Amino acid sequence: MSMSRKDLILFFGFSAVVLLLPILAAPFGAAYPDLLQRFMIFGIFAIGFNILFGLTGYLSFGHAAFFGVGSYAAMWSFKLLSTNALPAIIFAVIVAGLFALAIGFVSLRRSGIYFSILTLAFAQMSYNLAYSVLTPITNGETGLRMALSDPRVLDRLFFSTPPGTPVPSLFGMSLSGWNGFFFSAALLLATFFLAMRITNSPFGMMLKGIKSNQNRMNYTGFNTRPYTLTAFVISGMLAGLAGSLLVVTDPLAGAERMRWTASGEVVLMTILGGVGTLVGPVLGAWIIKYFENIFSSFNANVLNNFYSFLPDGAREVAVTVSSKFVGEGWHLSLGLVFVLIVVFLPGGIMEGARRIGARFRRSNARPEARREQLSPTAAE
């Protein structure tokens, strides 16, 4: 199935923004490779979640389980096989997909709030297993790290192992810094392309039909379960991909990545950007990660410099008030943004963009309409 002109423009436009992000993020103080790499990783996480929630309407509160399983699987690949990121990512995606298949097979027997509660229960069980029960595999609260004593069978057989602490690489090329960013960006673009193809495919149309009225589809004799299970597995595999990339960025796999708060975070990302849209979840992920990493670092000195143009008394008041919304209070700012979006733009940021675009088109159409009305008079 060929892509339409509109889809091509969207994909190439999105690709341009992603690849130029080091330049575009500079005015906002976010042009750091590690931070931008996290933008890419959580963009993948949000896109994967949106394939389930945005297309089928099934709200999962357990996607952090697949994110964490992907992290652990990638770390064990680094420890046992090779520091090459490619086998680790493939292994993580497969393991996360199998885990999602098992959980989805049980959870999708219910829908609505019962499905959400089931996924939350599975995620909490996974977190507790990783934290305290499966410590020989997960190393408990300490987490897993790469060590010199790791077997790394493939590296020792076919490649020379460099001295020092092992770090993830791609066929000898280090994935730290900008290399890691562009590697993650390429995978984000591949994920975005996959989401586009799924959304516009007959399979995606079936998922949208399930979201619209699943009961009606069931009454007509159509079996919707294989479609919802497939969407659940694809979503879990993309969450595992994001988890494996986070290990590439930060070679540590810990149980904290499987907490229910991590599942809630990806829900917020998707709603903030726009449920069911292609670009929206990525924008939501970028905004939340910006607040978490940049907005939270603002302190009194930064605020004093920002309000330096004010008189001393007014500057002190402005700094005192603003300090409640930055630094440790960044959650308050994020909460206010989320409330405003939900109240005034229920469709997320993308709904706001559509409204602005529609108003712009109307403003351009009015002069054309006036000219058309005046033209017969002018001709006479």
mmCIF file of C-alpha atoms in Angstrom:
data_model
loop_
_atom_site.group_PDB
_atom_site.id
_atom_site.type_symbol
_atom_site.label_atom_id
_atom_site.label_comp_id
_atom_site.label_asym_id
_atom_site.label_seq_id
_atom_site.Cartn_x
_atom_site.Cartn_y
_atom_site.Cartn_z
ATOM 1 C CA MET A 1 0.000 0.000 0.000
ATOM 2 C CA SER A 2 1.555 3.293 -1.145
ATOM 3 C CA MET A 3 1.699 6.358 1.079
ATOM 4 C CA SER A 4 -0.412 9.382 0.279
ATOM 5 C CA ARG A 5 1.093 12.792 -0.387
ATOM 6 C CA LYS A 6 -0.200 14.009 2.986
ATOM 7 C CA ASP A 7 1.497 11.117 4.814
ATOM 8 C CA LEU A 8 4.780 11.736 3.003
ATOM 9 C CA ILE A 9 4.712 15.415 3.942
ATOM 10 C CA LEU A 10 3.964 14.514 7.564
ATOM 11 C CA PHE A 11 6.748 11.947 7.752
ATOM 12 C CA PHE A 12 9.407 14.117 6.145
ATOM 13 C CA GLY A 13 8.335 17.120 8.200
ATOM 14 C CA PHE A 14 8.521 15.095 11.406
ATOM 15 C CA SER A 15 11.911 13.693 10.349
ATOM 16 C CA ALA A 16 13.247 17.194 9.733
ATOM 17 C CA VAL A 17 12.141 18.360 13.191
ATOM 18 C CA VAL A 18 13.690 15.322 14.885
ATOM 19 C CA LEU A 19 17.026 15.581 13.107
ATOM 20 C CA LEU A 20 17.215 19.354 13.633
ATOM 21 C CA LEU A 21 16.236 19.085 17.286
ATOM 22 C CA PRO A 22 19.795 19.846 18.529
ATOM 23 C CA ILE A 23 19.403 23.266 16.879
ATOM 24 C CA LEU A 24 15.706 23.792 17.631
ATOM 25 C CA ALA A 25 16.107 22.895 21.334
ATOM 26 C CA ALA A 26 19.071 25.222 21.913
ATOM 27 C CA PRO A 27 16.979 28.360 22.706
ATOM 28 C CA PHE A 28 15.140 26.342 25.377
ATOM 29 C CA GLY A 29 18.340 25.134 27.041
ATOM 30 C CA ALA A 30 17.681 21.502 26.095
ATOM 31 C CA ALA A 31 20.355 20.907 23.437
ATOM 32 C CA TYR A 32 22.129 18.181 25.415
ATOM 33 C CA PRO A 33 22.669 14.786 23.747
ATOM 34 C CA ASP A 34 21.645 12.779 26.819
ATOM 35 C CA LEU A 35 18.430 14.772 27.259
ATOM 36 C CA LEU A 36 17.578 14.681 23.567
ATOM 37 C CA GLN A 37 18.195 10.945 23.597
ATOM 38 C CA ARG A 38 15.597 10.660 26.350
ATOM 39 C CA PHE A 39 13.238 12.700 24.191
ATOM 40 C CA MET A 40 13.638 10.064 21.481
ATOM 41 C CA ILE A 41 13.260 7.121 23.870
ATOM 42 C CA PHE A 42 10.096 8.331 25.566
ATOM 43 C CA GLY A 43 8.724 9.404 22.199
ATOM 44 C CA ILE A 44 8.969 5.751 21.141
ATOM 45 C CA PHE A 45 7.342 4.695 24.421
ATOM 46 C CA ALA A 46 4.443 7.120 23.871
ATOM 47 C CA ILE A 47 3.930 6.093 20.236
ATOM 48 C CA GLY A 48 3.762 2.443 21.271
ATOM 49 C CA PHE A 49 1.264 3.194 24.013
ATOM 50 C CA ASN A 50 -0.853 5.252 21.613
ATOM 51 C CA ILE A 51 -1.169 2.281 19.232
ATOM 52 C CA LEU A 52 -3.122 0.538 21.972
ATOM 53 C CA PHE A 53 -4.897 3.417 23.706
ATOM 54 C CA GLY A 54 -5.353 5.770 20.776
ATOM 55 C CA LEU A 55 -6.545 3.213 18.239
ATOM 56 C CA THR A 56 -8.465 0.673 20.340
ATOM 57 C CA GLY A 57 -9.459 2.768 23.362
ATOM 58 C CA TYR A 58 -7.990 0.246 25.821
ATOM 59 C CA LEU A 59 -6.341 2.216 28.621
ATOM 60 C CA SER A 60 -3.413 0.292 30.074
ATOM 61 C CA PHE A 61 -1.869 1.245 33.407
ATOM 62 C CA GLY A 62 0.779 -1.460 33.129
ATOM 63 C CA HIS A 63 3.038 -0.488 30.246
ATOM 64 C CA ALA A 64 5.924 0.192 32.608
ATOM 65 C CA ALA A 65 6.184 -3.584 33.022
ATOM 66 C CA PHE A 66 7.164 -3.996 29.353
ATOM 67 C CA PHE A 67 9.460 -0.980 29.602
ATOM 68 C CA GLY A 68 11.253 -2.579 32.559
ATOM 69 C CA VAL A 69 11.359 -6.049 31.012
ATOM 70 C CA GLY A 70 12.972 -4.530 27.924
ATOM 71 C CA SER A 71 15.596 -2.869 30.129
ATOM 72 C CA TYR A 72 16.434 -6.110 31.948
ATOM 73 C CA ALA A 73 16.539 -8.126 28.717
ATOM 74 C CA ALA A 74 18.884 -5.628 27.064
ATOM 75 C CA MET A 75 21.153 -5.558 30.109
ATOM 76 C CA TRP A 76 21.417 -9.360 30.188
ATOM 77 C CA SER A 77 22.273 -9.320 26.491
ATOM 78 C CA PHE A 78 25.047 -6.818 27.213
ATOM 79 C CA LYS A 79 26.325 -8.992 30.049
ATOM 80 C CA LEU A 80 26.063 -12.398 28.400
ATOM 81 C CA LEU A 81 26.486 -11.823 24.668
ATOM 82 C CA SER A 82 28.005 -8.546 23.549
ATOM 83 C CA THR A 83 28.175 -4.823 24.189
ATOM 84 C CA ASN A 84 26.740 -4.373 20.687
ATOM 85 C CA ALA A 85 23.375 -2.650 21.026
ATOM 86 C CA LEU A 86 21.728 -4.374 18.068
ATOM 87 C CA PRO A 87 21.430 -7.897 19.586
ATOM 88 C CA ALA A 88 20.363 -6.338 22.884
ATOM 89 C CA ILE A 89 17.557 -4.371 21.252
ATOM 90 C CA ILE A 90 16.320 -7.357 19.254
ATOM 91 C CA PHE A 91 16.369 -9.564 22.345
ATOM 92 C CA ALA A 92 14.564 -6.923 24.415
ATOM 93 C CA VAL A 93 11.815 -6.468 21.819
ATOM 94 C CA ILE A 94 11.238 -10.239 21.580
ATOM 95 C CA VAL A 95 11.128 -10.750 25.357
ATOM 96 C CA ALA A 96 8.825 -7.757 25.870
ATOM 97 C CA GLY A 97 6.555 -9.044 23.085
ATOM 98 C CA LEU A 98 6.264 -12.482 24.682
ATOM 99 C CA PHE A 99 5.585 -10.906 28.062
ATOM 100 C CA ALA A 100 2.915 -8.668 26.498
ATOM 101 C CA LEU A 101 1.346 -11.688 24.798
ATOM 102 C CA ALA A 102 0.978 -13.457 28.152
ATOM 103 C CA ILE A 103 -0.432 -10.429 29.975
ATOM 104 C CA GLY A 104 -2.651 -9.376 27.079
ATOM 105 C CA PHE A 105 -4.110 -12.867 26.717
ATOM 106 C CA VAL A 106 -5.466 -12.588 30.277
ATOM 107 C CA SER A 107 -6.190 -8.854 30.540
ATOM 108 C CA LEU A 108 -8.104 -8.554 27.266
ATOM 109 C CA ARG A 109 -10.772 -10.891 28.564
ATOM 110 C CA ARG A 110 -12.117 -7.732 30.184
ATOM 111 C CA SER A 111 -12.555 -4.197 28.895
ATOM 112 C CA GLY A 112 -12.984 -0.719 30.300
ATOM 113 C CA ILE A 113 -11.914 -0.049 33.863
ATOM 114 C CA TYR A 114 -11.523 -3.780 34.560
ATOM 115 C CA PHE A 115 -8.891 -4.056 31.836
ATOM 116 C CA SER A 116 -7.052 -1.040 33.276
ATOM 117 C CA ILE A 117 -7.076 -2.546 36.771
ATOM 118 C CA LEU A 118 -5.801 -5.880 35.474
ATOM 119 C CA THR A 119 -2.868 -4.264 33.678
ATOM 120 C CA LEU A 120 -2.079 -2.203 36.770
ATOM 121 C CA ALA A 121 -2.120 -5.357 38.897
ATOM 122 C CA PHE A 122 0.239 -7.166 36.508
ATOM 123 C CA ALA A 123 2.588 -4.173 36.485
ATOM 124 C CA GLN A 124 2.712 -4.038 40.283
ATOM 125 C CA MET A 125 3.330 -7.764 40.471
ATOM 126 C CA SER A 126 6.157 -7.384 37.958
ATOM 127 C CA TYR A 127 7.656 -4.572 40.006
ATOM 128 C CA ASN A 128 7.515 -6.588 43.242
ATOM 129 C CA LEU A 129 8.980 -9.636 41.528
ATOM 130 C CA ALA A 130 11.865 -7.580 40.185
ATOM 131 C CA TYR A 131 12.402 -5.749 43.452
ATOM 132 C CA SER A 132 12.363 -8.601 45.947
ATOM 133 C CA VAL A 133 11.614 -12.065 44.511
ATOM 134 C CA LEU A 134 13.709 -12.450 41.362
ATOM 135 C CA THR A 135 16.814 -10.859 42.835
ATOM 136 C CA PRO A 136 19.189 -13.431 41.238
ATOM 137 C CA ILE A 137 17.997 -12.105 37.866
ATOM 138 C CA THR A 138 17.279 -8.451 38.661
ATOM 139 C CA ASN A 139 19.703 -7.771 41.542
ATOM 140 C CA GLY A 140 16.844 -6.285 43.545
ATOM 141 C CA GLU A 141 16.903 -2.621 44.507
ATOM 142 C CA THR A 142 20.539 -2.233 43.416
ATOM 143 C CA GLY A 143 19.773 -3.068 39.802
ATOM 144 C CA LEU A 144 21.925 -4.600 37.077
ATOM 145 C CA ARG A 145 25.080 -3.025 35.695
ATOM 146 C CA MET A 146 27.710 -4.092 33.200
ATOM 147 C CA ALA A 147 30.961 -5.357 34.753
ATOM 148 C CA LEU A 148 34.396 -6.449 33.587
ATOM 149 C CA SER A 149 33.722 -9.975 34.825
ATOM 150 C CA ASP A 150 30.679 -10.451 32.556
ATOM 151 C CA PRO A 151 31.039 -13.378 30.102
ATOM 152 C CA ARG A 152 30.129 -11.453 26.897
ATOM 153 C CA VAL A 153 30.594 -14.605 24.857
ATOM 154 C CA LEU A 154 30.322 -13.060 21.388
ATOM 155 C CA ASP A 155 32.774 -10.299 22.189
ATOM 156 C CA ARG A 156 35.373 -12.705 23.546
ATOM 157 C CA LEU A 157 35.004 -15.063 20.568
ATOM 158 C CA PHE A 158 34.901 -12.632 17.651
ATOM 159 C CA PHE A 159 35.956 -9.203 18.859
ATOM 160 C CA SER A 160 38.710 -7.758 20.985
ATOM 161 C CA THR A 161 37.388 -6.451 24.281
ATOM 162 C CA PRO A 162 38.657 -2.926 25.014
ATOM 163 C CA PRO A 163 40.101 -2.248 28.457
ATOM 164 C CA GLY A 164 38.074 -0.460 31.083
ATOM 165 C CA THR A 165 34.397 -0.542 32.005
ATOM 166 C CA PRO A 166 32.326 -1.957 29.116
ATOM 167 C CA VAL A 167 29.861 0.444 27.486
ATOM 168 C CA PRO A 168 27.154 -0.114 24.852
ATOM 169 C CA SER A 169 28.290 0.351 21.262
ATOM 170 C CA LEU A 170 27.209 -0.319 17.693
ATOM 171 C CA PHE A 171 29.820 -2.427 15.889
ATOM 172 C CA GLY A 172 32.594 -0.651 17.751
ATOM 173 C CA MET A 173 31.088 2.847 17.564
ATOM 174 C CA SER A 174 30.304 4.304 20.984
ATOM 175 C CA LEU A 175 26.663 5.211 21.533
ATOM 176 C CA SER A 176 27.333 7.960 24.027
ATOM 177 C CA GLY A 177 26.823 11.617 23.196
ATOM 178 C CA TRP A 178 25.553 12.603 19.773
ATOM 179 C CA ASN A 179 26.057 9.119 18.343
ATOM 180 C CA GLY A 180 23.507 7.846 20.826
ATOM 181 C CA PHE A 181 21.094 10.644 19.968
ATOM 182 C CA PHE A 182 21.139 9.993 16.210
ATOM 183 C CA PHE A 183 20.873 6.244 16.780
ATOM 184 C CA SER A 184 17.788 6.763 18.974
ATOM 185 C CA ALA A 185 16.419 9.314 16.501
ATOM 186 C CA ALA A 186 16.638 6.767 13.677
ATOM 187 C CA LEU A 187 14.659 4.264 15.752
ATOM 188 C CA LEU A 188 12.083 6.944 16.644
ATOM 189 C CA LEU A 189 11.593 7.697 12.950
ATOM 190 C CA ALA A 190 11.236 3.981 12.210
ATOM 191 C CA THR A 191 8.654 3.688 15.008
ATOM 192 C CA PHE A 192 6.778 6.734 13.713
ATOM 193 C CA PHE A 193 6.734 5.256 10.206
ATOM 194 C CA LEU A 194 5.403 1.958 11.602
ATOM 195 C CA ALA A 195 2.663 3.813 13.508
ATOM 196 C CA MET A 196 1.682 5.668 10.325
ATOM 197 C CA ARG A 197 1.417 2.448 8.349
ATOM 198 C CA ILE A 198 -0.613 0.750 11.088
ATOM 199 C CA THR A 199 -2.978 3.725 11.453
ATOM 200 C CA ASN A 200 -3.726 3.910 7.724
ATOM 201 C CA SER A 201 -3.872 0.166 7.111
ATOM 202 C CA PRO A 202 -6.985 -2.063 7.119
ATOM 203 C CA PHE A 203 -5.725 -3.409 10.458
ATOM 204 C CA GLY A 204 -5.710 0.150 11.829
ATOM 205 C CA MET A 205 -9.229 0.711 10.503
ATOM 206 C CA MET A 206 -10.372 -2.378 12.377
ATOM 207 C CA LEU A 207 -8.786 -1.070 15.576
ATOM 208 C CA LYS A 208 -10.586 2.251 15.136
ATOM 209 C CA GLY A 209 -13.827 0.364 14.635
ATOM 210 C CA ILE A 210 -13.219 -1.504 17.897
ATOM 211 C CA LYS A 211 -12.682 1.818 19.668
ATOM 212 C CA SER A 212 -15.846 3.258 18.143
ATOM 213 C CA ASN A 213 -18.183 0.385 19.066
ATOM 214 C CA GLN A 214 -16.706 -2.976 19.949
ATOM 215 C CA ASN A 215 -20.038 -4.452 21.053
ATOM 216 C CA ARG A 216 -21.622 -3.796 17.671
ATOM 217 C CA MET A 217 -18.690 -5.488 15.939
ATOM 218 C CA ASN A 218 -19.020 -8.499 18.241
ATOM 219 C CA TYR A 219 -22.768 -8.734 17.606
ATOM 220 C CA THR A 220 -22.157 -8.928 13.867
ATOM 221 C CA GLY A 221 -20.058 -12.045 14.465
ATOM 222 C CA PHE A 222 -16.712 -10.334 14.060
ATOM 223 C CA ASN A 223 -14.040 -11.622 16.443
ATOM 224 C CA THR A 224 -12.231 -8.532 17.736
ATOM 225 C CA ARG A 225 -9.949 -10.289 20.214
ATOM 226 C CA PRO A 226 -7.096 -11.186 17.818
ATOM 227 C CA TYR A 227 -6.922 -7.561 16.709
ATOM 228 C CA THR A 228 -6.812 -6.124 20.225
ATOM 229 C CA LEU A 229 -4.251 -8.732 21.287
ATOM 230 C CA THR A 230 -2.063 -7.925 18.291
ATOM 231 C CA ALA A 231 -2.245 -4.200 19.101
ATOM 232 C CA PHE A 232 -1.386 -4.976 22.731
ATOM 233 C CA VAL A 233 1.656 -7.041 21.728
ATOM 234 C CA ILE A 234 2.920 -4.416 19.266
ATOM 235 C CA SER A 235 2.499 -1.760 21.929
ATOM 236 C CA GLY A 236 4.388 -3.875 24.465
ATOM 237 C CA MET A 237 7.212 -4.565 22.003
ATOM 238 C CA LEU A 238 7.685 -0.834 21.382
ATOM 239 C CA ALA A 239 7.728 -0.251 25.130
ATOM 240 C CA GLY A 240 10.452 -2.906 25.356
ATOM 241 C CA LEU A 241 12.354 -1.140 22.572
ATOM 242 C CA ALA A 242 12.225 2.102 24.567
ATOM 243 C CA GLY A 243 13.392 0.291 27.703
ATOM 244 C CA SER A 244 16.361 -1.224 25.880
ATOM 245 C CA LEU A 245 17.367 2.187 24.508
ATOM 246 C CA LEU A 246 17.275 3.637 28.005
ATOM 247 C CA VAL A 247 19.841 1.013 29.013
ATOM 248 C CA VAL A 248 21.996 2.151 26.092
ATOM 249 C CA THR A 249 21.788 5.713 27.424
ATOM 250 C CA ASP A 250 22.222 4.764 31.075
ATOM 251 C CA PRO A 251 23.694 1.221 31.466
ATOM 252 C CA LEU A 252 21.540 0.342 34.459
ATOM 253 C CA ALA A 253 18.403 -1.786 34.693
ATOM 254 C CA GLY A 254 16.422 -1.296 37.883
ATOM 255 C CA ALA A 255 13.001 -2.123 39.258
ATOM 256 C CA GLU A 256 12.084 1.567 39.599
ATOM 257 C CA ARG A 257 11.441 1.647 35.846
ATOM 258 C CA MET A 258 8.501 -0.714 36.404
ATOM 259 C CA ARG A 259 6.637 1.379 38.984
ATOM 260 C CA TRP A 260 3.027 2.329 38.364
ATOM 261 C CA THR A 261 4.084 5.991 38.188
ATOM 262 C CA ALA A 262 6.017 5.213 35.003
ATOM 263 C CA SER A 263 2.824 3.772 33.488
ATOM 264 C CA GLY A 264 0.903 6.868 34.560
ATOM 265 C CA GLU A 265 3.557 9.081 32.994
ATOM 266 C CA VAL A 266 3.112 7.613 29.523
ATOM 267 C CA VAL A 267 -0.660 8.058 29.887
ATOM 268 C CA LEU A 268 -0.102 11.751 30.646
ATOM 269 C CA MET A 269 2.239 12.070 27.662
ATOM 270 C CA THR A 270 -0.368 10.674 25.299
ATOM 271 C CA ILE A 271 -3.283 12.720 26.649
ATOM 272 C CA LEU A 272 -1.219 15.900 26.759
ATOM 273 C CA GLY A 273 -0.178 15.588 23.124
ATOM 274 C CA GLY A 274 -3.396 14.160 21.739
ATOM 275 C CA VAL A 275 -4.807 10.640 21.958
ATOM 276 C CA GLY A 276 -5.061 8.882 18.613
ATOM 277 C CA THR A 277 -2.809 11.344 16.782
ATOM 278 C CA LEU A 278 0.589 10.488 15.361
ATOM 279 C CA VAL A 279 2.673 13.474 16.451
ATOM 280 C CA GLY A 280 0.799 14.308 19.667
ATOM 281 C CA PRO A 281 2.200 11.575 21.963
ATOM 282 C CA VAL A 282 5.755 12.483 20.924
ATOM 283 C CA LEU A 283 5.155 16.160 21.734
ATOM 284 C CA GLY A 284 3.643 15.183 25.071
ATOM 285 C CA ALA A 285 6.694 13.048 25.888
ATOM 286 C CA TRP A 286 9.057 15.889 24.991
ATOM 287 C CA ILE A 287 7.172 18.412 27.121
ATOM 288 C CA ILE A 288 7.085 16.192 30.198
ATOM 289 C CA LYS A 289 10.762 15.274 29.874
ATOM 290 C CA TYR A 290 11.631 18.943 29.394
ATOM 291 C CA PHE A 291 9.807 19.834 32.606
ATOM 292 C CA GLU A 292 11.452 16.939 34.433
ATOM 293 C CA ASN A 293 15.021 17.665 33.344
ATOM 294 C CA ILE A 294 15.242 21.411 32.602
ATOM 295 C CA PHE A 295 12.371 23.143 34.364
ATOM 296 C CA SER A 296 13.148 21.245 37.555
ATOM 297 C CA SER A 297 16.734 22.577 37.539
ATOM 298 C CA PHE A 298 15.717 26.241 37.784
ATOM 299 C CA ASN A 299 16.776 27.770 41.104
ATOM 300 C CA ALA A 300 16.789 31.189 42.787
ATOM 301 C CA ASN A 301 19.911 32.305 40.902
ATOM 302 C CA VAL A 302 18.348 31.504 37.529
ATOM 303 C CA LEU A 303 15.150 33.315 38.503
ATOM 304 C CA ASN A 304 17.072 36.347 39.760
ATOM 305 C CA ASN A 305 18.871 36.586 36.429
ATOM 306 C CA PHE A 306 15.597 36.161 34.541
ATOM 307 C CA TYR A 307 13.880 38.979 36.486
ATOM 308 C CA SER A 308 16.943 41.228 36.575
ATOM 309 C CA PHE A 309 15.083 43.940 34.612
ATOM 310 C CA LEU A 310 12.625 44.472 37.511
ATOM 311 C CA PRO A 311 13.186 46.753 40.521
ATOM 312 C CA ASP A 312 14.573 45.033 43.607
ATOM 313 C CA GLY A 313 11.261 44.743 45.488
ATOM 314 C CA ALA A 314 9.314 43.500 42.482
ATOM 315 C CA ARG A 315 12.111 41.091 41.588
ATOM 316 C CA GLU A 316 12.029 39.517 45.059
ATOM 317 C CA VAL A 317 8.260 39.042 44.849
ATOM 318 C CA ALA A 318 8.512 37.545 41.342
ATOM 319 C CA VAL A 319 11.300 35.186 42.415
ATOM 320 C CA THR A 320 9.388 34.099 45.530
ATOM 321 C CA VAL A 321 6.220 33.335 43.580
ATOM 322 C CA SER A 322 7.971 31.676 40.618
ATOM 323 C CA SER A 323 10.130 29.493 42.843
ATOM 324 C CA LYS A 324 7.005 27.569 43.866
ATOM 325 C CA PHE A 325 6.553 26.411 40.269
ATOM 326 C CA VAL A 326 10.127 25.460 39.364
ATOM 327 C CA GLY A 327 12.832 23.337 40.943
ATOM 328 C CA GLU A 328 11.194 20.843 43.283
ATOM 329 C CA GLY A 329 7.809 22.354 42.420
ATOM 330 C CA TRP A 330 7.984 21.528 38.719
ATOM 331 C CA HIS A 331 5.163 19.011 39.153
ATOM 332 C CA LEU A 332 2.875 21.931 40.051
ATOM 333 C CA SER A 333 3.652 23.662 36.750
ATOM 334 C CA LEU A 334 3.160 20.434 34.820
ATOM 335 C CA GLY A 335 -0.126 19.842 36.634
ATOM 336 C CA LEU A 336 -1.392 23.315 35.728
ATOM 337 C CA VAL A 337 -0.432 22.786 32.086
ATOM 338 C CA PHE A 338 -2.210 19.428 32.083
ATOM 339 C CA VAL A 339 -5.361 20.911 33.657
ATOM 340 C CA LEU A 340 -5.469 23.740 31.103
ATOM 341 C CA ILE A 341 -5.013 21.287 28.230
ATOM 342 C CA VAL A 342 -7.746 18.932 29.466
ATOM 343 C CA VAL A 343 -10.229 21.750 30.187
ATOM 344 C CA PHE A 344 -9.721 23.886 27.091
ATOM 345 C CA LEU A 345 -8.226 21.391 24.616
ATOM 346 C CA PRO A 346 -9.624 17.910 25.393
ATOM 347 C CA GLY A 347 -7.941 16.631 22.241
ATOM 348 C CA GLY A 348 -4.515 17.714 23.498
ATOM 349 C CA ILE A 349 -1.927 19.950 21.906
ATOM 350 C CA MET A 350 -2.768 18.646 18.443
ATOM 351 C CA GLU A 351 -6.353 19.881 18.828
ATOM 352 C CA GLY A 352 -4.974 23.347 19.540
ATOM 353 C CA ALA A 353 -2.824 23.109 16.419
ATOM 354 C CA ARG A 354 -5.873 22.081 14.357
ATOM 355 C CA ARG A 355 -7.898 24.999 15.706
ATOM 356 C CA ILE A 356 -5.141 27.462 14.862
ATOM 357 C CA GLY A 357 -4.831 25.962 11.387
ATOM 358 C CA ALA A 358 -8.595 26.136 10.815
ATOM 359 C CA ARG A 359 -8.748 29.765 11.947
ATOM 360 C CA PHE A 360 -5.820 30.632 9.684
ATOM 361 C CA ARG A 361 -7.521 28.980 6.706
ATOM 362 C CA ARG A 362 -10.771 30.847 7.422
ATOM 363 C CA SER A 363 -8.954 34.166 7.631
ATOM 364 C CA ASN A 364 -7.343 33.484 4.262
ATOM 365 C CA ALA A 365 -10.629 32.374 2.730
ATOM 366 C CA ARG A 366 -12.501 35.576 3.620
ATOM 367 C CA PRO A 367 -10.539 37.898 1.280
ATOM 368 C CA GLU A 368 -10.940 35.351 -1.522
ATOM 369 C CA ALA A 369 -14.709 35.222 -0.946
ATOM 370 C CA ARG A 370 -14.937 39.012 -0.961
ATOM 371 C CA ARG A 371 -13.024 39.212 -4.227
ATOM 372 C CA GLU A 372 -15.361 36.636 -5.773
ATOM 373 C CA GLN A 373 -18.399 38.660 -4.623
ATOM 374 C CA LEU A 374 -16.979 41.887 -6.032
ATOM 375 C CA SER A 375 -15.826 40.449 -9.347
ATOM 376 C CA PRO A 376 -19.281 40.355 -11.054
ATOM 377 C CA THR A 377 -19.894 43.975 -10.032
ATOM 378 C CA ALA A 378 -16.481 44.974 -11.308
ATOM 379 C CA ALA A 379 -17.153 43.181 -14.600
ATOM 380 C CA GLU A 380 -20.413 45.094 -15.071
#
